[in-house]
């Protein structure tokens, strides 16, 4: 099932990447989803914790939490198809449904019977689909708890960036292929908090992950998940409303895309419990404020262990 980095899939190691990214890649392994190679990181020990990244980044997002989380849990973090070090087929119809298939098949093949989930952005939407499948009895493992970070859980209050709208439009393919590092940097900076902006090294890492395996050629295809959220709103919002698992939101309040309005909608439609608001943090709490994010997540898990959540 897994291949180590001595047998890399086409695309190989990233050229010009930071030493941190290179070490992350070298410590990973690949599994096959159909004919496609998918990168993953597995580490730590304890209860399995599935980490599902957002758009347009990858499992590297979790590296600031990885050492501390791995002291408590067995971490399972894939780069979903089209992201990071995984294959990025060019003429492919990407979908949230398929990414859920990928993760479900991976976990079931490994024999996982139960997992906790910590997910961000696009990964939170994948989690909603997994919750819907569990509700229907078609999931081969039990989801023990859910923790979500800044995501468009309710598409009616999502505020996409201009670049996202352009990628979704009729000229999305041209926009995708013409995307420059400067445009990417400016767009990313807009969704981080004012005092927690990514460094030049951070931007370069994110950029290398995006362009690896010709990733610019597929992001206009992947971004159709924004339409999927509208099409499947009843199913995916219903999955949140029906979930019986303990749930925690760790939310960056300064996020212009999925910030305060999304949080208020969650309070209205799902629950006003289990919400940790990080006022000055943007779209990436786990990257911008890893210590606070860790503190809130570990407190959530302690409450579960004590039966208080």
PDB file of C-alpha atoms in Angstrom:
ATOM      1  CA  UNK A   1       0.000   0.000   0.000  1.00  0.00           C
ATOM      2  CA  UNK A   2       2.697   2.501   0.957  1.00  0.00           C
ATOM      3  CA  UNK A   3       5.859   3.436  -0.902  1.00  0.00           C
ATOM      4  CA  UNK A   4       8.773   5.220   0.700  1.00  0.00           C
ATOM      5  CA  UNK A   5      10.615   8.142  -0.810  1.00  0.00           C
ATOM      6  CA  UNK A   6      13.194   5.907  -2.460  1.00  0.00           C
ATOM      7  CA  UNK A   7      10.424   5.066  -4.940  1.00  0.00           C
ATOM      8  CA  UNK A   8       8.870   8.441  -5.637  1.00  0.00           C
ATOM      9  CA  UNK A   9       6.037   8.801  -8.140  1.00  0.00           C
ATOM     10  CA  UNK A  10       6.521  10.837 -11.318  1.00  0.00           C
ATOM     11  CA  UNK A  11       7.412  14.386 -10.335  1.00  0.00           C
ATOM     12  CA  UNK A  12      10.014  13.272  -7.797  1.00  0.00           C
ATOM     13  CA  UNK A  13      11.404  15.584  -5.176  1.00  0.00           C
ATOM     14  CA  UNK A  14      10.670  19.272  -5.376  1.00  0.00           C
ATOM     15  CA  UNK A  15      13.534  21.251  -6.832  1.00  0.00           C
ATOM     16  CA  UNK A  16      14.510  24.358  -4.929  1.00  0.00           C
ATOM     17  CA  UNK A  17      12.268  23.595  -1.962  1.00  0.00           C
ATOM     18  CA  UNK A  18      13.172  24.499   1.614  1.00  0.00           C
ATOM     19  CA  UNK A  19      14.934  21.966   3.793  1.00  0.00           C
ATOM     20  CA  UNK A  20      11.789  21.788   5.923  1.00  0.00           C
ATOM     21  CA  UNK A  21       9.654  20.803   2.946  1.00  0.00           C
ATOM     22  CA  UNK A  22      12.241  18.311   1.772  1.00  0.00           C
ATOM     23  CA  UNK A  23      12.336  16.651   5.193  1.00  0.00           C
ATOM     24  CA  UNK A  24       8.537  16.585   5.250  1.00  0.00           C
ATOM     25  CA  UNK A  25       8.469  14.829   1.895  1.00  0.00           C
ATOM     26  CA  UNK A  26      11.234  12.388   2.786  1.00  0.00           C
ATOM     27  CA  UNK A  27       9.410  11.360   5.966  1.00  0.00           C
ATOM     28  CA  UNK A  28       6.234  10.588   4.037  1.00  0.00           C
ATOM     29  CA  UNK A  29       4.862   7.659   2.107  1.00  0.00           C
ATOM     30  CA  UNK A  30       2.566   7.135  -0.861  1.00  0.00           C
ATOM     31  CA  UNK A  31      -0.541   5.062  -1.357  1.00  0.00           C
ATOM     32  CA  UNK A  32      -2.399   4.428  -4.574  1.00  0.00           C
ATOM     33  CA  UNK A  33      -5.824   5.804  -5.351  1.00  0.00           C
ATOM     34  CA  UNK A  34      -6.709   4.105  -8.598  1.00  0.00           C
ATOM     35  CA  UNK A  35      -3.761   4.873 -10.863  1.00  0.00           C
ATOM     36  CA  UNK A  36      -2.755   7.962  -8.884  1.00  0.00           C
ATOM     37  CA  UNK A  37      -0.070   8.227  -6.196  1.00  0.00           C
ATOM     38  CA  UNK A  38      -1.145  10.077  -3.069  1.00  0.00           C
ATOM     39  CA  UNK A  39       1.324  11.444  -0.528  1.00  0.00           C
ATOM     40  CA  UNK A  40       0.745  11.080   3.194  1.00  0.00           C
ATOM     41  CA  UNK A  41       2.424  11.601   6.544  1.00  0.00           C
ATOM     42  CA  UNK A  42       1.865   9.184   9.426  1.00  0.00           C
ATOM     43  CA  UNK A  43       3.426   9.607  12.837  1.00  0.00           C
ATOM     44  CA  UNK A  44       2.988   9.572  16.583  1.00  0.00           C
ATOM     45  CA  UNK A  45       1.083   7.100  18.712  1.00  0.00           C
ATOM     46  CA  UNK A  46      -2.242   6.903  20.472  1.00  0.00           C
ATOM     47  CA  UNK A  47      -5.774   7.510  19.227  1.00  0.00           C
ATOM     48  CA  UNK A  48      -5.793   8.025  15.448  1.00  0.00           C
ATOM     49  CA  UNK A  49      -6.261  11.676  14.470  1.00  0.00           C
ATOM     50  CA  UNK A  50      -7.037  12.398  10.825  1.00  0.00           C
ATOM     51  CA  UNK A  51      -5.742  15.802   9.683  1.00  0.00           C
ATOM     52  CA  UNK A  52      -7.426  17.099   6.510  1.00  0.00           C
ATOM     53  CA  UNK A  53      -5.898  20.182   4.886  1.00  0.00           C
ATOM     54  CA  UNK A  54      -7.481  23.046   2.979  1.00  0.00           C
ATOM     55  CA  UNK A  55      -7.285  24.689  -0.462  1.00  0.00           C
ATOM     56  CA  UNK A  56      -4.860  25.325  -2.137  1.00  0.00           C
ATOM     57  CA  UNK A  57      -2.281  24.001   0.308  1.00  0.00           C
ATOM     58  CA  UNK A  58      -1.410  20.539   1.665  1.00  0.00           C
ATOM     59  CA  UNK A  59      -0.539  18.433   4.709  1.00  0.00           C
ATOM     60  CA  UNK A  60       2.475  20.726   5.235  1.00  0.00           C
ATOM     61  CA  UNK A  61      -0.042  23.092   6.856  1.00  0.00           C
ATOM     62  CA  UNK A  62       0.095  20.859   9.943  1.00  0.00           C
ATOM     63  CA  UNK A  63       3.859  20.908  10.445  1.00  0.00           C
ATOM     64  CA  UNK A  64       3.769  23.508  13.226  1.00  0.00           C
ATOM     65  CA  UNK A  65       1.380  21.337  15.246  1.00  0.00           C
ATOM     66  CA  UNK A  66       2.901  17.997  14.250  1.00  0.00           C
ATOM     67  CA  UNK A  67       5.548  17.546  16.988  1.00  0.00           C
ATOM     68  CA  UNK A  68       3.169  18.395  19.840  1.00  0.00           C
ATOM     69  CA  UNK A  69       0.178  16.491  18.452  1.00  0.00           C
ATOM     70  CA  UNK A  70       2.308  13.412  17.772  1.00  0.00           C
ATOM     71  CA  UNK A  71       3.057  13.195  21.503  1.00  0.00           C
ATOM     72  CA  UNK A  72      -0.627  12.486  22.102  1.00  0.00           C
ATOM     73  CA  UNK A  73      -2.072  10.925  18.952  1.00  0.00           C
ATOM     74  CA  UNK A  74      -1.315   8.790  15.907  1.00  0.00           C
ATOM     75  CA  UNK A  75      -1.454  11.335  13.112  1.00  0.00           C
ATOM     76  CA  UNK A  76      -2.759  10.560   9.624  1.00  0.00           C
ATOM     77  CA  UNK A  77      -2.352  13.378   7.104  1.00  0.00           C
ATOM     78  CA  UNK A  78      -2.786  12.949   3.332  1.00  0.00           C
ATOM     79  CA  UNK A  79      -2.169  15.415   0.538  1.00  0.00           C
ATOM     80  CA  UNK A  80      -5.468  15.024  -1.270  1.00  0.00           C
ATOM     81  CA  UNK A  81      -5.500  14.413  -5.016  1.00  0.00           C
ATOM     82  CA  UNK A  82      -4.364  17.540  -6.855  1.00  0.00           C
ATOM     83  CA  UNK A  83      -2.585  18.991  -3.819  1.00  0.00           C
ATOM     84  CA  UNK A  84       0.955  19.161  -2.456  1.00  0.00           C
ATOM     85  CA  UNK A  85       3.157  16.198  -3.351  1.00  0.00           C
ATOM     86  CA  UNK A  86       0.299  14.007  -4.606  1.00  0.00           C
ATOM     87  CA  UNK A  87      -0.455  13.394  -8.256  1.00  0.00           C
ATOM     88  CA  UNK A  88      -2.244  16.220 -10.070  1.00  0.00           C
ATOM     89  CA  UNK A  89      -3.894  14.716 -13.156  1.00  0.00           C
ATOM     90  CA  UNK A  90      -4.563  17.512 -15.644  1.00  0.00           C
ATOM     91  CA  UNK A  91      -7.802  16.386 -17.320  1.00  0.00           C
ATOM     92  CA  UNK A  92      -9.568  15.263 -14.180  1.00  0.00           C
ATOM     93  CA  UNK A  93     -12.945  16.081 -12.666  1.00  0.00           C
ATOM     94  CA  UNK A  94     -11.969  16.847  -9.076  1.00  0.00           C
ATOM     95  CA  UNK A  95     -14.678  16.709  -6.444  1.00  0.00           C
ATOM     96  CA  UNK A  96     -15.265  16.671  -2.709  1.00  0.00           C
ATOM     97  CA  UNK A  97     -17.053  13.337  -3.169  1.00  0.00           C
ATOM     98  CA  UNK A  98     -13.932  11.815  -4.710  1.00  0.00           C
ATOM     99  CA  UNK A  99     -11.651  13.196  -1.984  1.00  0.00           C
ATOM    100  CA  UNK A 100     -13.955  11.604   0.597  1.00  0.00           C
ATOM    101  CA  UNK A 101     -13.718   8.331  -1.371  1.00  0.00           C
ATOM    102  CA  UNK A 102      -9.918   8.627  -1.304  1.00  0.00           C
ATOM    103  CA  UNK A 103      -9.750   9.184   2.454  1.00  0.00           C
ATOM    104  CA  UNK A 104     -12.383   6.585   3.239  1.00  0.00           C
ATOM    105  CA  UNK A 105     -10.613   3.956   1.138  1.00  0.00           C
ATOM    106  CA  UNK A 106      -7.239   4.792   2.667  1.00  0.00           C
ATOM    107  CA  UNK A 107      -8.465   4.491   6.247  1.00  0.00           C
ATOM    108  CA  UNK A 108     -10.459   1.346   5.587  1.00  0.00           C
ATOM    109  CA  UNK A 109      -7.529  -0.295   3.800  1.00  0.00           C
ATOM    110  CA  UNK A 110      -5.336   0.459   6.818  1.00  0.00           C
ATOM    111  CA  UNK A 111      -7.948  -1.161   9.048  1.00  0.00           C
ATOM    112  CA  UNK A 112      -8.803   1.951  11.047  1.00  0.00           C
ATOM    113  CA  UNK A 113     -11.979   1.363  13.021  1.00  0.00           C
ATOM    114  CA  UNK A 114     -12.317   4.826  14.535  1.00  0.00           C
ATOM    115  CA  UNK A 115     -10.730   8.228  14.043  1.00  0.00           C
ATOM    116  CA  UNK A 116     -10.918  11.713  15.448  1.00  0.00           C
ATOM    117  CA  UNK A 117     -10.884  14.472  12.802  1.00  0.00           C
ATOM    118  CA  UNK A 118      -9.203  17.874  12.746  1.00  0.00           C
ATOM    119  CA  UNK A 119      -9.919  19.643   9.462  1.00  0.00           C
ATOM    120  CA  UNK A 120      -9.505  23.030   7.819  1.00  0.00           C
ATOM    121  CA  UNK A 121     -11.251  24.810   4.934  1.00  0.00           C
ATOM    122  CA  UNK A 122     -11.701  22.388   1.975  1.00  0.00           C
ATOM    123  CA  UNK A 123     -10.920  19.552   4.391  1.00  0.00           C
ATOM    124  CA  UNK A 124     -13.874  20.559   6.555  1.00  0.00           C
ATOM    125  CA  UNK A 125     -16.175  20.104   3.548  1.00  0.00           C
ATOM    126  CA  UNK A 126     -14.692  16.646   2.988  1.00  0.00           C
ATOM    127  CA  UNK A 127     -15.430  15.993   6.659  1.00  0.00           C
ATOM    128  CA  UNK A 128     -19.059  17.006   6.153  1.00  0.00           C
ATOM    129  CA  UNK A 129     -19.340  14.406   3.394  1.00  0.00           C
ATOM    130  CA  UNK A 130     -17.774  11.749   5.642  1.00  0.00           C
ATOM    131  CA  UNK A 131     -20.260  12.665   8.381  1.00  0.00           C
ATOM    132  CA  UNK A 132     -23.129  12.290   5.907  1.00  0.00           C
ATOM    133  CA  UNK A 133     -21.871   8.829   4.954  1.00  0.00           C
ATOM    134  CA  UNK A 134     -21.582   7.784   8.575  1.00  0.00           C
ATOM    135  CA  UNK A 135     -25.157   8.919   9.133  1.00  0.00           C
ATOM    136  CA  UNK A 136     -26.196   6.721   6.179  1.00  0.00           C
ATOM    137  CA  UNK A 137     -24.253   3.723   7.491  1.00  0.00           C
ATOM    138  CA  UNK A 138     -21.855   3.603   4.518  1.00  0.00           C
ATOM    139  CA  UNK A 139     -18.644   4.469   6.357  1.00  0.00           C
ATOM    140  CA  UNK A 140     -16.382   1.627   7.462  1.00  0.00           C
ATOM    141  CA  UNK A 141     -15.086   3.429  10.541  1.00  0.00           C
ATOM    142  CA  UNK A 142     -16.455   5.529  13.379  1.00  0.00           C
ATOM    143  CA  UNK A 143     -15.809   9.268  13.592  1.00  0.00           C
ATOM    144  CA  UNK A 144     -15.210   9.865  17.299  1.00  0.00           C
ATOM    145  CA  UNK A 145     -14.990  13.670  17.319  1.00  0.00           C
ATOM    146  CA  UNK A 146     -14.847  16.631  14.973  1.00  0.00           C
ATOM    147  CA  UNK A 147     -12.730  19.789  15.200  1.00  0.00           C
ATOM    148  CA  UNK A 148     -13.026  22.308  12.382  1.00  0.00           C
ATOM    149  CA  UNK A 149     -11.162  25.481  11.471  1.00  0.00           C
ATOM    150  CA  UNK A 150     -12.124  28.307   9.127  1.00  0.00           C
ATOM    151  CA  UNK A 151     -14.202  26.813   6.340  1.00  0.00           C
ATOM    152  CA  UNK A 152     -17.238  27.641   4.200  1.00  0.00           C
ATOM    153  CA  UNK A 153     -19.567  25.367   6.139  1.00  0.00           C
ATOM    154  CA  UNK A 154     -22.514  27.456   4.927  1.00  0.00           C
ATOM    155  CA  UNK A 155     -22.029  28.628   1.322  1.00  0.00           C
ATOM    156  CA  UNK A 156     -24.551  31.456   1.643  1.00  0.00           C
ATOM    157  CA  UNK A 157     -22.168  33.463   3.852  1.00  0.00           C
ATOM    158  CA  UNK A 158     -18.906  32.559   2.116  1.00  0.00           C
ATOM    159  CA  UNK A 159     -16.975  35.573   0.757  1.00  0.00           C
ATOM    160  CA  UNK A 160     -14.508  34.275  -1.874  1.00  0.00           C
ATOM    161  CA  UNK A 161     -11.505  36.290  -2.985  1.00  0.00           C
ATOM    162  CA  UNK A 162     -11.430  37.819  -6.474  1.00  0.00           C
ATOM    163  CA  UNK A 163      -8.853  35.255  -7.619  1.00  0.00           C
ATOM    164  CA  UNK A 164     -11.185  32.457  -6.516  1.00  0.00           C
ATOM    165  CA  UNK A 165     -14.049  33.960  -8.491  1.00  0.00           C
ATOM    166  CA  UNK A 166     -11.836  34.272 -11.558  1.00  0.00           C
ATOM    167  CA  UNK A 167     -10.627  30.689 -11.263  1.00  0.00           C
ATOM    168  CA  UNK A 168     -14.225  29.513 -11.051  1.00  0.00           C
ATOM    169  CA  UNK A 169     -15.278  31.544 -14.096  1.00  0.00           C
ATOM    170  CA  UNK A 170     -15.216  30.682 -17.811  1.00  0.00           C
ATOM    171  CA  UNK A 171     -11.584  31.794 -18.149  1.00  0.00           C
ATOM    172  CA  UNK A 172     -10.484  29.806 -15.102  1.00  0.00           C
ATOM    173  CA  UNK A 173      -8.058  27.648 -17.082  1.00  0.00           C
ATOM    174  CA  UNK A 174      -6.203  30.686 -18.385  1.00  0.00           C
ATOM    175  CA  UNK A 175      -6.194  32.319 -14.957  1.00  0.00           C
ATOM    176  CA  UNK A 176      -4.856  29.134 -13.402  1.00  0.00           C
ATOM    177  CA  UNK A 177      -1.982  28.718 -15.832  1.00  0.00           C
ATOM    178  CA  UNK A 178      -1.121  32.429 -15.699  1.00  0.00           C
ATOM    179  CA  UNK A 179      -1.085  32.595 -11.898  1.00  0.00           C
ATOM    180  CA  UNK A 180       2.132  34.242 -10.710  1.00  0.00           C
ATOM    181  CA  UNK A 181       3.916  34.010  -7.401  1.00  0.00           C
ATOM    182  CA  UNK A 182       3.195  37.688  -6.731  1.00  0.00           C
ATOM    183  CA  UNK A 183      -0.562  37.281  -7.243  1.00  0.00           C
ATOM    184  CA  UNK A 184      -0.489  34.161  -5.076  1.00  0.00           C
ATOM    185  CA  UNK A 185       1.433  36.004  -2.344  1.00  0.00           C
ATOM    186  CA  UNK A 186      -0.961  38.961  -2.382  1.00  0.00           C
ATOM    187  CA  UNK A 187      -4.016  36.705  -2.217  1.00  0.00           C
ATOM    188  CA  UNK A 188      -2.595  34.621   0.614  1.00  0.00           C
ATOM    189  CA  UNK A 189      -1.613  37.706   2.577  1.00  0.00           C
ATOM    190  CA  UNK A 190      -5.185  39.009   2.456  1.00  0.00           C
ATOM    191  CA  UNK A 191      -6.546  36.041   4.385  1.00  0.00           C
ATOM    192  CA  UNK A 192      -3.910  36.029   7.145  1.00  0.00           C
ATOM    193  CA  UNK A 193      -4.199  38.208  10.233  1.00  0.00           C
ATOM    194  CA  UNK A 194      -2.507  41.626  10.184  1.00  0.00           C
ATOM    195  CA  UNK A 195       0.045  40.594  12.826  1.00  0.00           C
ATOM    196  CA  UNK A 196       0.493  36.999  11.645  1.00  0.00           C
ATOM    197  CA  UNK A 197       1.410  37.481   7.991  1.00  0.00           C
ATOM    198  CA  UNK A 198       3.369  34.668   6.313  1.00  0.00           C
ATOM    199  CA  UNK A 199       7.098  35.217   5.925  1.00  0.00           C
ATOM    200  CA  UNK A 200       8.872  35.127   2.581  1.00  0.00           C
ATOM    201  CA  UNK A 201       9.981  31.572   3.442  1.00  0.00           C
ATOM    202  CA  UNK A 202       6.377  30.573   4.214  1.00  0.00           C
ATOM    203  CA  UNK A 203       5.179  31.999   0.911  1.00  0.00           C
ATOM    204  CA  UNK A 204       7.900  30.133  -0.961  1.00  0.00           C
ATOM    205  CA  UNK A 205       6.962  26.857   0.735  1.00  0.00           C
ATOM    206  CA  UNK A 206       3.272  27.282  -0.110  1.00  0.00           C
ATOM    207  CA  UNK A 207       4.179  28.259  -3.682  1.00  0.00           C
ATOM    208  CA  UNK A 208       6.434  25.248  -4.204  1.00  0.00           C
ATOM    209  CA  UNK A 209       3.675  22.927  -3.009  1.00  0.00           C
ATOM    210  CA  UNK A 210       1.213  24.590  -5.362  1.00  0.00           C
ATOM    211  CA  UNK A 211       3.374  24.387  -8.496  1.00  0.00           C
ATOM    212  CA  UNK A 212       4.776  20.896  -7.790  1.00  0.00           C
ATOM    213  CA  UNK A 213       3.678  18.419 -10.507  1.00  0.00           C
ATOM    214  CA  UNK A 214       2.273  21.327 -12.585  1.00  0.00           C
ATOM    215  CA  UNK A 215      -0.296  22.212  -9.920  1.00  0.00           C
ATOM    216  CA  UNK A 216      -1.161  25.524 -11.593  1.00  0.00           C
ATOM    217  CA  UNK A 217      -2.786  23.489 -14.330  1.00  0.00           C
ATOM    218  CA  UNK A 218      -5.462  22.009 -12.072  1.00  0.00           C
ATOM    219  CA  UNK A 219      -6.507  24.572  -9.467  1.00  0.00           C
ATOM    220  CA  UNK A 220      -9.285  25.914 -11.708  1.00  0.00           C
ATOM    221  CA  UNK A 221     -10.670  22.373 -11.763  1.00  0.00           C
ATOM    222  CA  UNK A 222     -10.350  21.798  -8.031  1.00  0.00           C
ATOM    223  CA  UNK A 223     -12.024  25.096  -7.152  1.00  0.00           C
ATOM    224  CA  UNK A 224     -15.355  23.833  -8.454  1.00  0.00           C
ATOM    225  CA  UNK A 225     -15.792  22.596  -4.893  1.00  0.00           C
ATOM    226  CA  UNK A 226     -17.336  26.038  -4.312  1.00  0.00           C
ATOM    227  CA  UNK A 227     -20.191  25.042  -6.626  1.00  0.00           C
ATOM    228  CA  UNK A 228     -20.382  21.626  -4.980  1.00  0.00           C
ATOM    229  CA  UNK A 229     -20.975  23.301  -1.628  1.00  0.00           C
ATOM    230  CA  UNK A 230     -24.063  24.986  -3.049  1.00  0.00           C
ATOM    231  CA  UNK A 231     -25.326  21.869  -4.810  1.00  0.00           C
ATOM    232  CA  UNK A 232     -24.885  19.666  -1.747  1.00  0.00           C
ATOM    233  CA  UNK A 233     -25.729  22.283   0.887  1.00  0.00           C
ATOM    234  CA  UNK A 234     -28.706  20.387   2.288  1.00  0.00           C
ATOM    235  CA  UNK A 235     -26.697  17.181   2.643  1.00  0.00           C
ATOM    236  CA  UNK A 236     -23.605  18.762   4.150  1.00  0.00           C
ATOM    237  CA  UNK A 237     -25.276  21.276   6.467  1.00  0.00           C
ATOM    238  CA  UNK A 238     -27.668  18.527   7.487  1.00  0.00           C
ATOM    239  CA  UNK A 239     -24.696  16.338   8.413  1.00  0.00           C
ATOM    240  CA  UNK A 240     -23.461  19.032  10.813  1.00  0.00           C
ATOM    241  CA  UNK A 241     -26.894  19.522  12.321  1.00  0.00           C
ATOM    242  CA  UNK A 242     -27.382  15.783  12.835  1.00  0.00           C
ATOM    243  CA  UNK A 243     -23.915  14.916  14.157  1.00  0.00           C
ATOM    244  CA  UNK A 244     -23.824  13.284  17.566  1.00  0.00           C
ATOM    245  CA  UNK A 245     -20.056  13.484  18.001  1.00  0.00           C
ATOM    246  CA  UNK A 246     -18.390  16.037  20.262  1.00  0.00           C
ATOM    247  CA  UNK A 247     -17.517  19.033  18.080  1.00  0.00           C
ATOM    248  CA  UNK A 248     -15.154  21.971  18.408  1.00  0.00           C
ATOM    249  CA  UNK A 249     -14.608  25.024  16.233  1.00  0.00           C
ATOM    250  CA  UNK A 250     -11.247  26.825  16.420  1.00  0.00           C
ATOM    251  CA  UNK A 251     -11.865  29.929  14.370  1.00  0.00           C
ATOM    252  CA  UNK A 252      -9.819  32.864  13.133  1.00  0.00           C
ATOM    253  CA  UNK A 253     -12.042  35.906  13.541  1.00  0.00           C
ATOM    254  CA  UNK A 254     -10.023  38.125  11.178  1.00  0.00           C
ATOM    255  CA  UNK A 255     -10.583  35.843   8.186  1.00  0.00           C
ATOM    256  CA  UNK A 256     -12.347  37.854   5.421  1.00  0.00           C
ATOM    257  CA  UNK A 257     -13.443  34.698   3.594  1.00  0.00           C
ATOM    258  CA  UNK A 258     -14.895  32.404   6.270  1.00  0.00           C
ATOM    259  CA  UNK A 259     -14.664  34.408   9.468  1.00  0.00           C
ATOM    260  CA  UNK A 260     -17.194  35.962  11.825  1.00  0.00           C
ATOM    261  CA  UNK A 261     -20.225  35.579   9.546  1.00  0.00           C
ATOM    262  CA  UNK A 262     -19.577  31.852   9.187  1.00  0.00           C
ATOM    263  CA  UNK A 263     -19.230  31.498  12.933  1.00  0.00           C
ATOM    264  CA  UNK A 264     -22.508  33.300  13.537  1.00  0.00           C
ATOM    265  CA  UNK A 265     -24.248  31.037  11.042  1.00  0.00           C
ATOM    266  CA  UNK A 266     -22.907  28.001  12.884  1.00  0.00           C
ATOM    267  CA  UNK A 267     -24.360  29.359  16.114  1.00  0.00           C
ATOM    268  CA  UNK A 268     -27.722  29.881  14.429  1.00  0.00           C
ATOM    269  CA  UNK A 269     -27.983  26.530  12.644  1.00  0.00           C
ATOM    270  CA  UNK A 270     -25.870  24.070  14.629  1.00  0.00           C
ATOM    271  CA  UNK A 271     -24.750  25.050  18.133  1.00  0.00           C
ATOM    272  CA  UNK A 272     -23.378  27.869  20.238  1.00  0.00           C
ATOM    273  CA  UNK A 273     -21.201  25.439  22.219  1.00  0.00           C
ATOM    274  CA  UNK A 274     -17.635  24.337  21.535  1.00  0.00           C
ATOM    275  CA  UNK A 275     -16.448  27.535  19.852  1.00  0.00           C
ATOM    276  CA  UNK A 276     -12.982  29.024  20.362  1.00  0.00           C
ATOM    277  CA  UNK A 277     -12.632  32.408  18.654  1.00  0.00           C
ATOM    278  CA  UNK A 278      -9.152  33.739  17.902  1.00  0.00           C
ATOM    279  CA  UNK A 279      -9.996  37.393  17.284  1.00  0.00           C
ATOM    280  CA  UNK A 280      -6.911  38.629  15.422  1.00  0.00           C
ATOM    281  CA  UNK A 281      -6.117  35.413  13.531  1.00  0.00           C
ATOM    282  CA  UNK A 282      -6.987  34.922   9.890  1.00  0.00           C
ATOM    283  CA  UNK A 283      -7.867  31.902   7.782  1.00  0.00           C
ATOM    284  CA  UNK A 284      -5.065  29.595   9.016  1.00  0.00           C
ATOM    285  CA  UNK A 285      -5.279  29.277  12.842  1.00  0.00           C
ATOM    286  CA  UNK A 286      -2.998  26.218  12.908  1.00  0.00           C
ATOM    287  CA  UNK A 287      -0.331  28.089  10.947  1.00  0.00           C
ATOM    288  CA  UNK A 288      -0.761  31.596  12.363  1.00  0.00           C
ATOM    289  CA  UNK A 289      -1.332  30.673  16.014  1.00  0.00           C
ATOM    290  CA  UNK A 290      -0.202  27.067  16.518  1.00  0.00           C
ATOM    291  CA  UNK A 291       0.221  27.349  20.304  1.00  0.00           C
ATOM    292  CA  UNK A 292      -3.306  28.696  20.817  1.00  0.00           C
ATOM    293  CA  UNK A 293      -4.771  26.221  18.361  1.00  0.00           C
ATOM    294  CA  UNK A 294      -3.034  23.353  20.147  1.00  0.00           C
ATOM    295  CA  UNK A 295      -4.219  24.596  23.531  1.00  0.00           C
ATOM    296  CA  UNK A 296      -7.842  24.691  22.388  1.00  0.00           C
ATOM    297  CA  UNK A 297      -7.661  21.311  20.683  1.00  0.00           C
ATOM    298  CA  UNK A 298      -6.063  19.530  23.655  1.00  0.00           C
ATOM    299  CA  UNK A 299      -8.610  21.110  26.004  1.00  0.00           C
ATOM    300  CA  UNK A 300     -11.372  19.787  23.732  1.00  0.00           C
ATOM    301  CA  UNK A 301      -9.950  16.281  23.861  1.00  0.00           C
ATOM    302  CA  UNK A 302      -9.580  16.473  27.660  1.00  0.00           C
ATOM    303  CA  UNK A 303     -13.256  17.370  27.939  1.00  0.00           C
ATOM    304  CA  UNK A 304     -14.134  14.353  25.811  1.00  0.00           C
ATOM    305  CA  UNK A 305     -12.010  12.077  27.996  1.00  0.00           C
ATOM    306  CA  UNK A 306     -13.761  13.401  31.097  1.00  0.00           C
ATOM    307  CA  UNK A 307     -17.180  12.992  29.507  1.00  0.00           C
ATOM    308  CA  UNK A 308     -17.811  16.742  29.624  1.00  0.00           C
ATOM    309  CA  UNK A 309     -18.348  17.344  25.920  1.00  0.00           C
TER     310      UNK A 309
END
